[in-house]
Tab-separated table of C-alpha atoms and ligand atoms in Angstrom:
chain	number	residue	atom	x	y	z
N	14	UNK	CA	0.754	12.079	11.413
N	15	UNK	CA	-1.529	9.187	12.643
N	16	UNK	CA	-0.520	5.366	12.808
N	17	UNK	CA	-2.741	2.447	13.412
N	18	UNK	CA	-1.514	-0.003	15.948
N	19	UNK	CA	-4.667	-1.212	17.767
N	20	UNK	CA	-8.477	-0.406	17.080
N	21	UNK	CA	-8.255	1.615	20.349
N	22	UNK	CA	-6.278	4.275	18.403
N	23	UNK	CA	-9.522	5.133	16.785
N	24	UNK	CA	-12.521	6.495	18.721
N	25	UNK	CA	-15.865	4.844	18.222
N	26	UNK	CA	-16.928	7.843	16.057
N	27	UNK	CA	-13.712	7.592	13.964
N	28	UNK	CA	-14.379	3.913	13.492
N	29	UNK	CA	-17.945	4.556	12.505
N	30	UNK	CA	-16.973	7.187	9.837
N	31	UNK	CA	-14.322	4.600	8.428
N	32	UNK	CA	-17.259	2.126	8.156
N	33	UNK	CA	-19.422	4.834	6.505
N	34	UNK	CA	-16.551	5.863	4.019
N	35	UNK	CA	-16.164	1.988	3.170
N	36	UNK	CA	-19.893	1.645	2.439
N	37	UNK	CA	-19.829	4.682	0.227
N	38	UNK	CA	-16.825	3.200	-1.630
N	39	UNK	CA	-18.644	-0.096	-2.121
N	40	UNK	CA	-21.713	1.952	-3.594
N	41	UNK	CA	-19.622	4.297	-5.783
N	42	UNK	CA	-16.139	2.838	-6.514
N	43	UNK	CA	-15.496	5.078	-9.460
N	44	UNK	CA	-15.765	8.148	-7.290
N	45	UNK	CA	-12.474	7.154	-5.533
N	46	UNK	CA	-10.658	5.684	-8.549
N	47	UNK	CA	-8.203	8.448	-8.761
N	48	UNK	CA	-8.161	9.680	-4.968
N	49	UNK	CA	-4.562	8.482	-4.436
N	50	UNK	CA	-2.979	9.159	-7.799
N	51	UNK	CA	0.665	9.777	-7.261
N	52	UNK	CA	0.853	8.277	-3.646
N	53	UNK	CA	2.575	5.034	-2.726
N	54	UNK	CA	1.768	2.309	-0.297
N	55	UNK	CA	4.581	0.089	1.013
N	56	UNK	CA	3.873	-3.324	2.217
N	57	UNK	CA	6.501	-4.618	4.700
N	58	UNK	CA	5.596	-8.319	5.399
N	59	UNK	CA	7.852	-10.329	7.629
N	60	UNK	CA	5.523	-13.026	8.043
N	61	UNK	CA	3.333	-14.941	5.647
N	62	UNK	CA	0.091	-13.397	4.158
N	63	UNK	CA	-2.340	-13.592	1.494
N	64	UNK	CA	-5.474	-11.500	2.105
N	65	UNK	CA	-3.949	-8.849	4.088
N	66	UNK	CA	-0.926	-7.837	1.932
N	67	UNK	CA	-2.909	-8.372	-1.242
N	68	UNK	CA	-6.009	-6.535	-0.164
N	69	UNK	CA	-3.895	-3.633	0.977
N	70	UNK	CA	-2.091	-3.762	-2.429
N	71	UNK	CA	-5.737	-4.121	-4.066
N	72	UNK	CA	-7.082	-1.159	-2.016
N	73	UNK	CA	-4.230	1.308	-3.198
N	74	UNK	CA	-4.549	0.248	-6.804
N	75	UNK	CA	-8.308	0.758	-6.595
N	76	UNK	CA	-7.617	4.288	-5.287
N	77	UNK	CA	-5.200	5.061	-8.239
N	78	UNK	CA	-2.237	4.817	-6.216
N	79	UNK	CA	0.927	2.248	-6.547
N	80	UNK	CA	2.483	-0.100	-4.471
N	81	UNK	CA	5.959	-1.595	-3.400
N	82	UNK	CA	7.439	-3.880	-0.906
N	83	UNK	CA	8.402	-7.228	0.328
N	84	UNK	CA	6.506	-10.389	1.344
N	85	UNK	CA	9.095	-11.986	3.460
N	86	UNK	CA	11.886	-11.258	5.777
N	87	UNK	CA	14.189	-13.311	3.706
N	88	UNK	CA	13.872	-11.047	0.673
N	89	UNK	CA	14.546	-7.946	2.668
N	90	UNK	CA	17.604	-6.508	4.541
N	91	UNK	CA	16.250	-7.895	7.887
N	92	UNK	CA	18.187	-11.001	6.580
N	93	UNK	CA	21.331	-8.863	7.018
N	94	UNK	CA	20.281	-7.777	10.367
N	95	UNK	CA	18.784	-4.463	9.749
N	96	UNK	CA	16.393	-3.326	12.452
N	97	UNK	CA	12.716	-2.421	11.784
N	98	UNK	CA	13.455	1.204	12.844
N	99	UNK	CA	16.116	1.569	10.315
N	100	UNK	CA	14.016	-0.100	7.560
N	101	UNK	CA	11.028	2.404	8.097
N	102	UNK	CA	13.322	5.446	8.060
N	103	UNK	CA	14.551	4.119	4.645
N	104	UNK	CA	10.853	3.216	3.424
N	105	UNK	CA	9.743	6.809	4.545
N	106	UNK	CA	11.723	8.180	1.773
N	107	UNK	CA	10.099	5.815	-0.744
N	108	UNK	CA	6.403	5.781	0.132
N	109	UNK	CA	3.684	7.903	1.659
N	110	UNK	CA	2.213	5.054	3.982
N	111	UNK	CA	3.313	1.789	5.052
N	112	UNK	CA	1.563	-1.515	6.321
N	113	UNK	CA	3.886	-3.675	8.396
N	114	UNK	CA	3.202	-7.505	9.582
N	115	UNK	CA	5.886	-8.892	12.032
N	116	UNK	CA	5.915	-12.085	13.920
N	117	UNK	CA	7.154	-9.934	17.133
N	118	UNK	CA	4.428	-8.187	19.207
N	119	UNK	CA	5.383	-4.481	19.186
N	120	UNK	CA	7.501	-4.449	16.195
N	121	UNK	CA	5.157	-2.082	14.057
N	122	UNK	CA	4.797	0.228	17.088
N	123	UNK	CA	8.739	0.530	17.482
N	124	UNK	CA	8.870	1.223	13.545
N	125	UNK	CA	6.099	3.711	13.901
N	126	UNK	CA	8.241	5.831	16.514
N	127	UNK	CA	10.917	6.321	13.663
N	128	UNK	CA	8.560	6.720	10.761
N	129	UNK	CA	8.124	9.694	8.691
N	130	UNK	CA	4.866	8.133	7.092
N	131	UNK	CA	1.771	6.778	8.708
N	132	UNK	CA	2.366	3.063	9.879
N	133	UNK	CA	-0.355	0.531	9.873
N	134	UNK	CA	0.012	-2.476	12.023
N	135	UNK	CA	-0.911	-5.531	9.626
N	136	UNK	CA	-0.535	-8.105	12.331
N	137	UNK	CA	1.984	-8.339	15.123
N	138	UNK	CA	2.675	-11.850	16.457
N	139	UNK	CA	-0.248	-12.932	18.694
N	140	UNK	CA	-1.048	-9.313	19.621
N	141	UNK	CA	-3.266	-7.171	17.377
N	142	UNK	CA	-4.476	-7.173	13.835
N	143	UNK	CA	-6.676	-3.787	13.610
N	144	UNK	CA	-7.386	-4.019	9.921
N	145	UNK	CA	-8.892	-7.354	10.298
N	146	UNK	CA	-10.989	-5.945	12.798
N	147	UNK	CA	-12.228	-3.109	10.780
N	148	UNK	CA	-12.917	-5.856	8.148
N	149	UNK	CA	-14.767	-7.880	10.842
N	150	UNK	CA	-16.658	-4.792	11.922
N	151	UNK	CA	-17.904	-3.803	8.516
N	152	UNK	CA	-18.976	-7.340	7.844
N	153	UNK	CA	-20.962	-7.703	10.925
N	154	UNK	CA	-22.502	-4.229	10.564
N	155	UNK	CA	-23.440	-5.132	6.891
N	156	UNK	CA	-24.784	-8.489	7.832
N	157	UNK	CA	-26.636	-7.620	10.992
N	158	UNK	CA	-27.293	-3.931	10.620
N	159	UNK	CA	-25.636	-3.084	13.786
N	160	UNK	CA	-22.718	-3.457	16.175
N	161	UNK	CA	-24.464	-3.203	19.526
N	162	UNK	CA	-26.881	-5.739	21.137
N	163	UNK	CA	-25.261	-8.882	19.670
N	164	UNK	CA	-24.348	-12.332	21.177
N	165	UNK	CA	-21.053	-13.116	19.347
N	166	UNK	CA	-19.267	-16.664	19.638
N	167	UNK	CA	-15.427	-16.562	19.142
N	168	UNK	CA	-14.284	-20.081	18.787
N	169	UNK	CA	-10.938	-21.883	18.379
N	170	UNK	CA	-7.241	-20.558	19.394
N	171	UNK	CA	-8.376	-17.622	21.604
N	172	UNK	CA	-4.935	-17.554	23.011
N	173	UNK	CA	-2.727	-16.929	20.123
N	174	UNK	CA	-5.252	-15.602	17.707
N	175	UNK	CA	-4.580	-11.762	17.164
N	176	UNK	CA	-7.780	-11.183	15.339
N	177	UNK	CA	-9.692	-12.226	18.259
N	178	UNK	CA	-7.926	-10.008	20.596
N	179	UNK	CA	-8.347	-6.883	18.346
N	180	UNK	CA	-11.839	-7.742	17.650
N	181	UNK	CA	-12.756	-7.950	21.392
N	182	UNK	CA	-10.895	-4.844	21.992
N	183	UNK	CA	-13.075	-3.116	19.464
N	184	UNK	CA	-16.440	-4.667	20.313
N	185	UNK	CA	-16.359	-3.984	24.004
N	186	UNK	CA	-16.906	-0.266	23.294
N	187	UNK	CA	-20.449	-0.948	21.777
N	188	UNK	CA	-23.428	-1.230	24.170
N	189	UNK	CA	-24.709	-4.613	25.160
N	190	UNK	CA	-22.394	-7.052	23.166
N	191	UNK	CA	-22.342	-10.520	24.890
N	192	UNK	CA	-19.263	-12.637	24.332
N	193	UNK	CA	-19.357	-16.394	24.193
N	194	UNK	CA	-15.581	-17.569	24.384
N	195	UNK	CA	-15.430	-21.095	23.007
N	196	UNK	CA	-12.032	-22.834	23.210
N	197	UNK	CA	-10.164	-25.953	24.685
N	198	UNK	CA	-8.795	-25.154	28.195
N	199	UNK	CA	-5.122	-24.816	26.726
N	200	UNK	CA	-6.319	-22.255	24.297
N	201	UNK	CA	-8.411	-19.965	26.254
N	202	UNK	CA	-8.280	-16.084	26.067
N	203	UNK	CA	-5.184	-14.569	27.755
N	204	UNK	CA	-5.700	-13.267	31.193
N	205	UNK	CA	-5.036	-9.704	30.199
N	206	UNK	CA	-7.872	-9.688	27.541
N	207	UNK	CA	-10.141	-11.301	30.168
N	208	UNK	CA	-9.260	-8.874	33.239
N	209	UNK	CA	-8.206	-5.587	31.371
N	210	UNK	CA	-10.601	-5.609	28.420
N	211	UNK	CA	-13.693	-7.646	29.040
N	212	UNK	CA	-13.980	-7.370	32.928
N	213	UNK	CA	-12.882	-3.567	32.907
N	214	UNK	CA	-15.549	-2.468	30.373
N	215	UNK	CA	-18.244	-4.625	32.280
N	216	UNK	CA	-18.925	-6.663	29.381
N	217	UNK	CA	-21.029	-9.941	29.791
N	218	UNK	CA	-18.864	-12.928	28.909
N	219	UNK	CA	-18.706	-16.662	29.553
N	220	UNK	CA	-16.228	-19.286	28.517
N	221	UNK	CA	-17.345	-22.600	27.352
N	222	UNK	CA	-15.624	-25.792	25.692
N	223	UNK	CA	-18.375	-27.293	23.464
N	224	UNK	CA	-19.397	-25.425	20.381
N	225	UNK	CA	-22.734	-27.186	20.256
N	226	UNK	CA	-23.691	-25.729	23.757
N	227	UNK	CA	-23.134	-22.160	22.365
N	228	UNK	CA	-24.607	-22.228	18.836
N	229	UNK	CA	-28.191	-21.849	19.819
N	230	UNK	CA	-27.843	-18.364	21.342
N	231	UNK	CA	-25.415	-16.894	18.933
N	232	UNK	CA	-26.028	-13.905	16.400
N	233	UNK	CA	-22.608	-14.513	15.014
N	234	UNK	CA	-19.856	-17.088	15.100
N	235	UNK	CA	-16.233	-16.103	14.576
N	236	UNK	CA	-14.297	-19.165	13.715
N	237	UNK	CA	-10.477	-19.260	13.954
N	238	UNK	CA	-7.659	-21.443	12.961
N	239	UNK	CA	-5.335	-22.954	15.655
N	240	UNK	CA	-2.217	-20.862	15.065
N	241	UNK	CA	0.369	-23.482	14.318
N	242	UNK	CA	3.440	-21.092	13.997
N	243	UNK	CA	3.032	-20.000	17.671
N	244	UNK	CA	3.017	-23.372	19.138
N	245	UNK	CA	6.347	-24.426	20.964
N	246	UNK	CA	5.909	-28.016	19.900
N	247	UNK	CA	4.294	-29.719	17.010
N	248	UNK	CA	2.631	-32.499	19.181
N	249	UNK	CA	0.426	-29.844	21.107
N	250	UNK	CA	-0.674	-28.287	17.748
N	251	UNK	CA	-1.458	-31.681	16.322
N	252	UNK	CA	-3.665	-32.381	19.600
N	253	UNK	CA	-5.354	-29.286	19.286
N	254	UNK	CA	-5.828	-28.780	15.478
N	255	UNK	CA	-9.057	-30.389	14.737
N	256	UNK	CA	-10.722	-29.607	18.170
N	257	UNK	CA	-13.437	-27.864	16.564
N	258	UNK	CA	-15.076	-28.701	13.112
N	259	UNK	CA	-18.071	-26.803	12.031
N	260	UNK	CA	-20.078	-28.866	9.774
N	261	UNK	CA	-23.703	-28.923	8.363
N	262	UNK	CA	-24.803	-30.868	11.321
N	263	UNK	CA	-23.825	-28.441	13.755
N	264	UNK	CA	-25.184	-25.675	11.609
N	265	UNK	CA	-28.479	-26.962	12.263
N	266	UNK	CA	-28.254	-26.162	15.836
N	267	UNK	CA	-27.763	-22.458	15.003
N	268	UNK	CA	-30.206	-19.769	14.500
N	269	UNK	CA	-31.496	-19.087	10.878
N	270	UNK	CA	-29.793	-15.678	10.864
N	271	UNK	CA	-26.513	-16.533	12.768
N	272	UNK	CA	-23.701	-15.456	10.375
N	273	UNK	CA	-20.517	-17.381	10.424
N	274	UNK	CA	-17.284	-15.263	10.216
N	275	UNK	CA	-13.637	-16.412	9.774
N	276	UNK	CA	-10.616	-14.048	9.260
N	277	UNK	CA	-9.134	-16.933	6.910
N	278	UNK	CA	-6.889	-18.816	6.046
N	279	UNK	CA	-9.246	-21.840	6.899
N	280	UNK	CA	-7.636	-25.188	7.751
N	281	UNK	CA	-10.053	-27.735	8.878
N	282	UNK	CA	-12.126	-25.841	11.226
N	283	UNK	CA	-15.068	-25.181	8.968
N	284	UNK	CA	-15.880	-27.895	6.764
N	285	UNK	CA	-16.272	-26.995	2.964
N	286	UNK	CA	-19.907	-28.221	2.990
N	287	UNK	CA	-20.741	-25.036	5.142
N	288	UNK	CA	-19.744	-22.877	2.270
N	289	UNK	CA	-23.112	-23.071	0.484
N	290	UNK	CA	-24.856	-22.254	3.651
N	291	UNK	CA	-26.441	-18.785	3.301
N	292	UNK	CA	-25.198	-17.945	6.712
N	293	UNK	CA	-21.476	-18.528	5.444
N	294	UNK	CA	-20.245	-14.784	5.390
N	295	UNK	CA	-16.476	-15.534	5.274
N	296	UNK	CA	-15.947	-15.005	1.668
N	297	UNK	CA	-17.977	-11.758	1.664
N	298	UNK	CA	-15.844	-10.568	4.539
N	299	UNK	CA	-12.767	-10.719	2.248
N	300	UNK	CA	-14.470	-8.229	-0.144
N	301	UNK	CA	-15.253	-5.938	2.775
N	302	UNK	CA	-11.488	-6.117	3.846
N	303	UNK	CA	-10.739	-4.227	0.571
N	304	UNK	CA	-13.386	-1.610	0.834
N	305	UNK	CA	-12.404	-0.882	4.584
N	306	UNK	CA	-8.724	-0.766	3.865
N	307	UNK	CA	-9.442	1.923	0.996
N	308	UNK	CA	-11.390	3.906	3.556
N	309	UNK	CA	-8.354	3.606	5.959
N	310	UNK	CA	-5.636	4.750	3.459
N	311	UNK	CA	-7.820	7.716	2.676
N	312	UNK	CA	-8.301	8.595	6.352
N	313	UNK	CA	-4.739	8.162	7.194
N	314	UNK	CA	-3.486	10.032	4.046
N	315	UNK	CA	-6.167	12.827	4.987
N	316	UNK	CA	-7.404	12.475	1.304
N	317	UNK	CA	-10.940	13.968	0.961
N	318	UNK	CA	-13.147	13.033	-1.992
N	319	UNK	CA	-16.312	15.032	-2.496
F	12	NCD	C1	-5.153	-13.938	10.267
F	12	NCD	C2	-3.813	-13.415	10.663
F	12	NCD	O1	-2.914	-13.317	9.855
F	12	NCD	O2	-3.943	-13.147	11.892
F	12	NCD	N1	-5.281	-13.891	8.814
F	12	NCD	C3	-5.684	-12.648	8.143
F	12	NCD	O3	-4.994	-11.745	8.213
F	12	NCD	N2	-6.767	-12.671	7.580
F	12	NCD	C4	-5.825	-15.054	10.696
F	12	NCD	C5	-4.747	-16.214	10.793
F	12	NCD	O4	-3.739	-16.175	10.299
F	12	NCD	O5	-5.276	-17.233	11.202
């Protein structure tokens, strides 16, 4: 039985196969409409979510399966003190596969050790978010036609942003990917990502503060929100929250084929006036998230569709 805790749990070949499957699902949705009939997905969300939980549920429904679950810790037995290990043992009796989001780093991994069904990490604290990464990879590959030979700018809260950590983990495995890490001093990428992921894989990267300086050289810009819920005090958050605002004027500095991605939710970091720019890819990215989660569910449940 396989779980997905980090993008590194999949080889590059497996990743590419999931993206290929997602493309086939996009082109032929009817072919997959009954693939998971009789199967159930449990979504166990101990932290707020709109896209991740609902896109998992939409993915399973599109495959002809059913869904059950909870969307906050308060409405589950966690409020009574039940451990994630006990919860997953129970859920294993009800469902065939589970997606877990938790504010504590490593909680989905702990659950997977006691699980009788495949567990997917749907975001654990400031650590990893592998299914957002699958979404991002599918978006990049669809928009740019490749995952290698790109210069990607990652902008915003690089310290707490788990989507950024997971995406870097995945992209360092493709040849000639250049990273431009754009953040204020206080929200720089954690040392473990800089040393153990970027340096260890000999990938070219630089760290800059001004978005304007980076824009002209980028193939892709990945914007992120300042992660309010992971700050220790409100004052620091308020000081940081509007550090970057991508607007029409800044977009003029960017190449004509530089796509803008964002895992969403957006707060202020992308002005709504950018939404009409043909380079704004963040709402397309949401649609790709459904196809790729369908592909992942089929892969982990080992369902073959001919
Ligand atoms: C992200 C997350 O939960 O980490 N959202 C998502 O799943 N699309 C990004 C965020 O919350 O900023």
